[in-house]
Coordinates of N, CA and C in Angstrom, one line a residue:
S235 N -27.5 13.4 1.2 CA -27.6 13.3 -0.2 C -26.5 12.1 -0.7
N236 N -25.4 12.5 -0.2 CA -24.4 11.4 -0.6 C -24.1 10.3 0.5
P237 N -24.2 9.1 0.1 CA -24.1 7.9 1.3 C -22.9 8.1 1.9
T238 N -21.7 8.3 1.3 CA -20.6 8.2 1.8 C -20.4 9.5 3.1
V239 N -21.2 10.5 3.0 CA -21.0 11.6 4.0 C -21.8 10.9 5.0
G240 N -22.7 10.2 5.1 CA -23.5 9.5 6.1 C -22.5 8.5 6.7
I241 N -21.8 7.8 6.1 CA -20.9 6.8 6.8 C -19.7 7.5 7.3
L242 N -19.3 8.6 6.8 CA -18.2 9.2 7.5 C -18.5 10.0 8.8
H243 N -19.8 10.4 8.7 CA -20.3 11.1 10.0 C -20.5 10.0 11.1
R244 N -20.8 8.6 10.8 CA -21.0 7.6 11.7 C -19.5 7.3 12.1
I245 N -18.5 7.2 11.2 CA -17.3 6.9 11.7 C -16.5 7.8 12.7
L246 N -16.8 9.3 12.2 CA -16.2 10.2 13.1 C -17.2 10.4 14.5
N247 N -18.2 10.0 14.5 CA -19.1 10.1 15.6 C -19.2 11.5 16.0
V248 N -19.4 12.5 15.1 CA -19.5 13.9 15.3 C -21.2 14.3 15.4
S249 N -21.6 15.3 16.2 CA -23.0 15.5 16.4 C -23.1 16.9 16.0
S250 N -22.2 17.8 15.6 CA -22.3 19.2 15.5 C -21.4 19.7 14.2
A251 N -21.7 20.7 13.6 CA -20.9 21.5 12.8 C -19.6 21.8 13.4
T252 N -19.6 22.3 14.5 CA -18.4 22.6 15.3 C -17.5 21.5 15.6
E253 N -17.9 20.4 16.0 CA -17.0 19.1 16.1 C -16.6 18.7 14.7
L254 N -17.3 18.7 13.8 CA -16.8 18.3 12.4 C -15.7 19.3 11.9
A255 N -15.8 20.6 12.2 CA -14.7 21.5 11.9 C -13.5 21.2 12.9
E256 N -13.6 21.0 13.8 CA -12.5 20.6 14.6 C -11.7 19.3 14.2
V257 N -12.4 18.4 13.8 CA -11.8 17.1 13.4 C -11.0 17.6 11.9
M258 N -11.7 18.3 11.2 CA -11.2 18.6 9.8 C -10.1 19.5 9.9
G259 N -9.9 20.4 11.0 CA -8.9 21.4 11.4 C -7.7 20.3 11.9
A260 N -7.9 19.3 12.6 CA -7.0 18.4 13.2 C -6.3 17.7 12.1
V261 N -7.2 17.1 11.2 CA -6.7 16.4 10.1 C -5.8 17.2 9.1
G262 N -6.2 18.3 8.9 CA -5.6 19.2 8.0 C -4.1 19.5 8.9
L263 N -4.2 19.8 10.0 CA -2.7 20.0 10.7 C -1.8 18.6 10.6
A264 N -2.5 17.6 11.0 CA -1.7 16.4 10.8 C -1.1 16.2 9.5
Q265 N -1.9 16.5 8.4 CA -1.3 16.3 6.9 C -0.2 17.4 6.7
N266 N -0.4 18.5 7.3 CA 0.7 19.5 7.2 C 1.9 19.1 7.8
F267 N 1.8 18.5 9.1 CA 3.1 18.3 9.8 C 3.6 17.1 8.9
S268 N 2.9 16.2 8.5 CA 3.4 15.1 7.8 C 4.3 15.3 6.5
A269 N 3.6 16.4 5.8 CA 4.1 16.9 4.6 C 5.6 17.6 4.9
I270 N 5.5 18.4 6.1 CA 6.9 18.9 6.6 C 7.8 18.0 6.7
K271 N 7.4 17.1 7.4 CA 8.5 15.9 7.8 C 9.1 15.3 6.7
A272 N 8.1 15.0 5.7 CA 8.6 14.3 4.3 C 9.4 15.2 3.7
L273 N 9.1 16.6 3.6 CA 9.9 17.6 2.9 C 11.3 17.7 3.4
S274 N 11.4 17.6 4.9 CA 12.6 17.8 5.5 C 13.4 16.4 5.6
T275 N 13.0 15.5 5.1 CA 13.6 13.9 5.3 C 13.8 13.5 3.8
E276 N 13.1 12.5 3.6 CA 13.3 12.0 2.3 C 12.5 12.4 1.2
G277 N 11.6 13.4 1.4 CA 10.8 13.9 0.2 C 9.5 13.2 0.2
I278 N 8.5 13.9 -0.3 CA 7.1 13.5 -0.5 C 7.1 12.3 -1.5
Q279 N 7.6 12.7 -2.6 CA 7.7 11.7 -3.7 C 8.3 10.2 -3.3
Q280 N 9.5 10.2 -2.6 CA 10.3 9.1 -2.2 C 9.4 8.3 -1.1
G281 N 8.9 9.2 0.0 CA 8.0 8.6 0.8 C 6.9 7.9 0.4
H282 N 6.3 8.4 -0.8 CA 4.9 7.7 -1.2 C 5.2 6.6 -2.0
M283 N 6.6 6.7 -2.7 CA 6.8 5.5 -3.6 C 7.3 4.2 -2.5
T284 N 7.9 4.8 -1.4 CA 8.2 3.5 -0.4 C 7.0 3.0 0.2
L285 N 6.1 3.8 0.3 CA 4.7 3.3 1.0 C 4.2 2.3 -0.1
H286 N 4.1 2.8 -1.4 CA 3.5 2.0 -2.5 C 4.2 0.7 -2.6
A287 N 5.5 0.8 -2.6 CA 6.4 -0.4 -2.7 C 6.2 -1.6 -1.7
R288 N 5.8 -1.0 -0.4 CA 5.5 -2.1 0.7 C 4.0 -2.6 0.4
T289 N 3.0 -2.0 -0.1 CA 1.8 -2.6 -0.7 C 2.0 -3.5 -1.9
V290 N 2.7 -3.2 -2.7 CA 3.0 -3.9 -3.9 C 3.4 -5.3 -3.5
A291 N 4.4 -5.3 -2.6 CA 5.3 -6.2 -2.2 C 4.2 -7.4 -1.4
M292 N 3.4 -6.7 -0.7 CA 2.3 -7.8 -0.1 C 1.5 -8.4 -1.2
A293 N 1.1 -7.4 -2.3 CA 0.3 -7.9 -3.2 C 0.9 -9.2 -4.1
A294 N 2.2 -9.0 -4.0 CA 3.1 -10.1 -4.8 C 3.2 -11.4 -4.1
G295 N 2.7 -11.2 -2.8 CA 2.9 -12.4 -2.1 C 4.2 -12.5 -1.3
A296 N 4.8 -11.7 -0.9 CA 6.1 -11.5 -0.3 C 5.8 -12.1 1.2
T297 N 6.5 -13.1 1.5 CA 6.6 -13.5 2.9 C 7.4 -12.6 3.9
P298 N 7.2 -12.9 5.2 CA 7.7 -12.0 6.1 C 9.3 -11.9 5.9
E299 N 9.8 -13.3 5.5 CA 11.3 -13.7 5.6 C 11.9 -12.9 4.5
I300 N 11.3 -12.5 3.4 CA 11.7 -11.8 2.3 C 11.2 -10.4 1.9
Y301 N 10.2 -10.1 2.9 CA 9.4 -8.8 2.5 C 10.2 -7.5 2.3
D302 N 11.1 -7.3 3.4 CA 12.1 -6.1 3.2 C 13.0 -6.0 2.1
E303 N 13.4 -7.2 1.8 CA 14.5 -7.3 0.6 C 13.6 -7.1 -0.8
V304 N 12.4 -7.6 -0.7 CA 11.5 -7.2 -2.0 C 11.3 -5.6 -2.1
V305 N 10.8 -5.2 -1.0 CA 10.7 -3.6 -1.0 C 12.0 -3.0 -1.3
D306 N 13.0 -3.4 -0.8 CA 14.3 -2.6 -1.1 C 14.7 -2.9 -2.7
Q307 N 14.5 -3.9 -3.3 CA 14.8 -4.4 -4.5 C 13.9 -3.5 -5.6
L308 N 12.6 -3.5 -5.1 CA 11.5 -2.8 -5.9 C 12.0 -1.4 -6.1
I309 N 12.3 -0.8 -4.9 CA 12.6 0.7 -4.9 C 13.8 1.0 -5.6
G310 N 14.9 0.2 -5.4 CA 16.3 0.3 -6.2 C 16.0 0.0 -7.9
S311 N 14.8 -0.7 -8.2 CA 14.7 -0.9 -9.5 C 14.1 0.1 -10.4
G312 N 13.2 1.0 -9.4 CA 12.4 2.2 -10.1 C 11.1 1.6 -10.7
E313 N 10.9 0.2 -10.7 CA 9.7 -0.4 -11.1 C 8.9 -0.7 -9.9
I314 N 8.1 0.1 -9.5 CA 7.0 -0.3 -8.4 C 5.8 -0.8 -9.0
K315 N 5.8 -2.0 -9.4 CA 4.9 -2.6 -10.2 C 4.6 -4.1 -9.6
V316 N 3.4 -4.6 -9.6 CA 3.2 -6.1 -9.2 C 3.9 -7.2 -9.9
W317 N 4.0 -6.9 -11.3 CA 4.7 -8.0 -12.1 C 6.2 -7.9 -11.6
K318 N 7.0 -6.7 -11.4 CA 8.2 -6.8 -11.1 C 8.5 -7.4 -9.5
A319 N 7.4 -7.2 -8.6 CA 7.4 -7.6 -7.0 C 7.5 -9.2 -7.4
K320 N 6.7 -9.7 -8.2 CA 6.5 -10.9 -8.4 C 7.8 -11.6 -8.7
E321 N 8.3 -11.0 -9.9 CA 9.8 -11.6 -10.4 C 10.8 -11.6 -9.2
I322 N 10.9 -10.3 -8.5 CA 11.7 -10.4 -7.1 C 11.5 -11.7 -6.2
V323 N 10.2 -11.8 -5.9 CA 9.7 -12.9 -4.9 C 10.1 -13.9 -5.5
E324 N 9.9 -14.4 -6.8 CA 10.3 -15.6 -7.4 C 11.8 -15.9 -7.3
S325 N 12.5 -14.8 -7.7 CA 14.1 -14.9 -7.7 C 14.6 -15.3 -6.3
L326 N 14.1 -14.6 -5.2 CA 14.4 -14.7 -3.8 C 14.0 -16.1 -3.5
R327 N 12.9 -16.6 -3.7 CA 12.4 -17.9 -3.1 C 13.3 -18.9 -3.8
S328 N 13.7 -18.8 -5.2 CA 14.4 -19.8 -5.9 C 15.9 -19.8 -5.4
R329 N 16.3 -18.5 -4.9 CA 17.7 -18.6 -4.4 C 17.8 -19.1 -3.2
K330 N 16.8 -18.9 -2.4 CA 16.8 -19.5 -0.9 C 16.5 -20.8 -0.8
S331 N 15.6 -21.5 -1.9 CA 15.2 -22.8 -1.7 C 15.9 -23.8 -2.5
A332 N 16.9 -23.2 -3.4 CA 17.8 -23.9 -4.2 C 18.4 -25.3 -3.4
P333 N 19.1 -25.1 -2.3 CA 19.8 -26.2 -1.6 C 18.7 -27.1 -1.2
A334 N 17.6 -26.5 -0.5 CA 16.7 -27.2 0.3 C 15.8 -28.1 -0.7
A335 N 15.7 -27.7 -2.0 CA 14.9 -28.4 -3.0 C 15.5 -29.8 -3.4
K336 N 16.8 -29.8 -3.4 CA 17.4 -30.9 -3.8 C 17.2 -32.0 -2.7
A337 N 17.0 -31.7 -1.7 CA 16.9 -32.6 -0.6 C 15.5 -33.1 -0.2
S338 N 14.6 -32.1 -0.6 CA 13.3 -32.5 -0.2 C 12.4 -33.2 -1.5
A339 N 11.5 -33.7 -1.0 CA 10.6 -34.4 -2.2 C 9.8 -33.2 -2.8
P340 N 9.5 -33.5 -4.3 CA 8.7 -32.4 -4.9 C 7.5 -32.2 -4.4
E341 N 7.1 -30.6 -4.4 CA 5.8 -30.2 -3.9 C 4.7 -30.4 -4.7
K342 N 3.6 -30.5 -4.0 CA 2.2 -30.8 -5.2 C 1.9 -29.3 -5.7
E343 N 1.6 -29.5 -6.9 CA 1.2 -28.2 -7.7 C 0.0 -27.7 -7.1
T344 N -0.1 -26.4 -6.8 CA -1.2 -26.0 -6.2 C -2.1 -25.3 -7.6
Q345 N -3.4 -25.2 -7.3 CA -4.3 -24.6 -8.4 C -3.9 -23.1 -8.4
K346 N -3.9 -22.4 -9.5 CA -3.5 -21.0 -9.5 C -5.0 -20.3 -9.9
L347 N -5.3 -19.4 -9.0 CA -6.7 -18.6 -9.3 C -6.4 -17.3 -9.8
P348 N -7.4 -16.8 -10.5 CA -7.2 -15.4 -11.0 C -7.2 -14.4 -9.9
A349 N -6.5 -13.4 -10.1 CA -6.5 -12.3 -9.0 C -6.2 -11.0 -9.7
G350 N -6.4 -10.1 -8.9 CA -6.5 -8.5 -9.4 C -5.9 -7.7 -8.1
F351 N -5.3 -6.7 -8.5 CA -5.0 -5.9 -7.6 C -5.2 -4.4 -7.7
G352 N -5.5 -3.8 -6.7 CA -5.8 -2.4 -6.8 C -5.9 -1.8 -5.5
K353 N -6.6 -0.6 -5.5 CA -6.8 0.3 -4.2 C -8.3 0.5 -4.3
I354 N -8.7 0.6 -3.0 CA -10.2 1.0 -2.7 C -10.1 2.5 -2.1
I355 N -10.8 3.4 -3.1 CA -10.5 4.8 -2.8 C -12.1 5.3 -2.5
L356 N -12.1 5.5 -1.2 CA -13.6 6.1 -0.6 C -14.0 7.4 -0.9
F357 N -12.9 8.1 -0.3 CA -13.1 9.4 -0.1 C -11.8 10.2 -0.1
G358 N -11.7 11.5 0.1 CA -10.4 12.2 0.1 C -10.1 12.7 -1.2
E359 N -8.9 13.4 -1.4 CA -8.2 13.9 -2.5 C -8.1 12.8 -3.7
H360 N -7.8 11.6 -3.5 CA -7.9 10.4 -4.4 C -9.1 10.2 -5.0
A361 N -10.1 10.3 -4.4 CA -11.4 10.2 -4.8 C -11.7 11.2 -5.8
A362 N -11.4 12.5 -5.3 CA -11.5 13.6 -6.4 C -10.7 13.4 -7.6
V363 N -9.5 12.9 -7.5 CA -8.7 12.8 -8.7 C -9.3 11.7 -9.6
Y364 N -9.8 10.6 -9.0 CA -10.4 9.6 -9.9 C -11.9 9.9 -10.3
G365 N -12.4 11.2 -9.9 CA -13.8 11.3 -10.3 C -14.9 10.9 -9.4
S366 N -14.6 10.3 -8.0 CA -15.7 9.8 -7.2 C -16.1 10.8 -6.2
H367 N -17.2 10.9 -5.9 CA -17.8 11.5 -4.7 C -17.2 12.9 -4.8
V368 N -17.3 13.7 -5.8 CA -16.9 15.1 -5.7 C -18.1 16.0 -5.6

């Protein structure tokens, strides 16, 4: 009835209700162990925000050379937003390229294309939160 269910059955490659129950049990245990680890270390909220900051840094165009610093500054600012990450990326790039820019020829202006950032939520608890596939 729900096309997502069919896709998930093919991804999981399960052929019986028993196998599906085993997979669901294993996933539930993995989530519980992950939550226990988060609670006993940095906390669930902080861990989630760190993961989100990493995604936002990539969306803002952070290169491998500045990626970790962008993530650290995002977390430190408390503003885990693409606009903030872009500010940080530009700041780091201008700071690191200032001496080199004086010696090199001006770079050719590149065409800016419109872009959007977001998440694709197929299934799971977030799909329920956003009202999909419930």
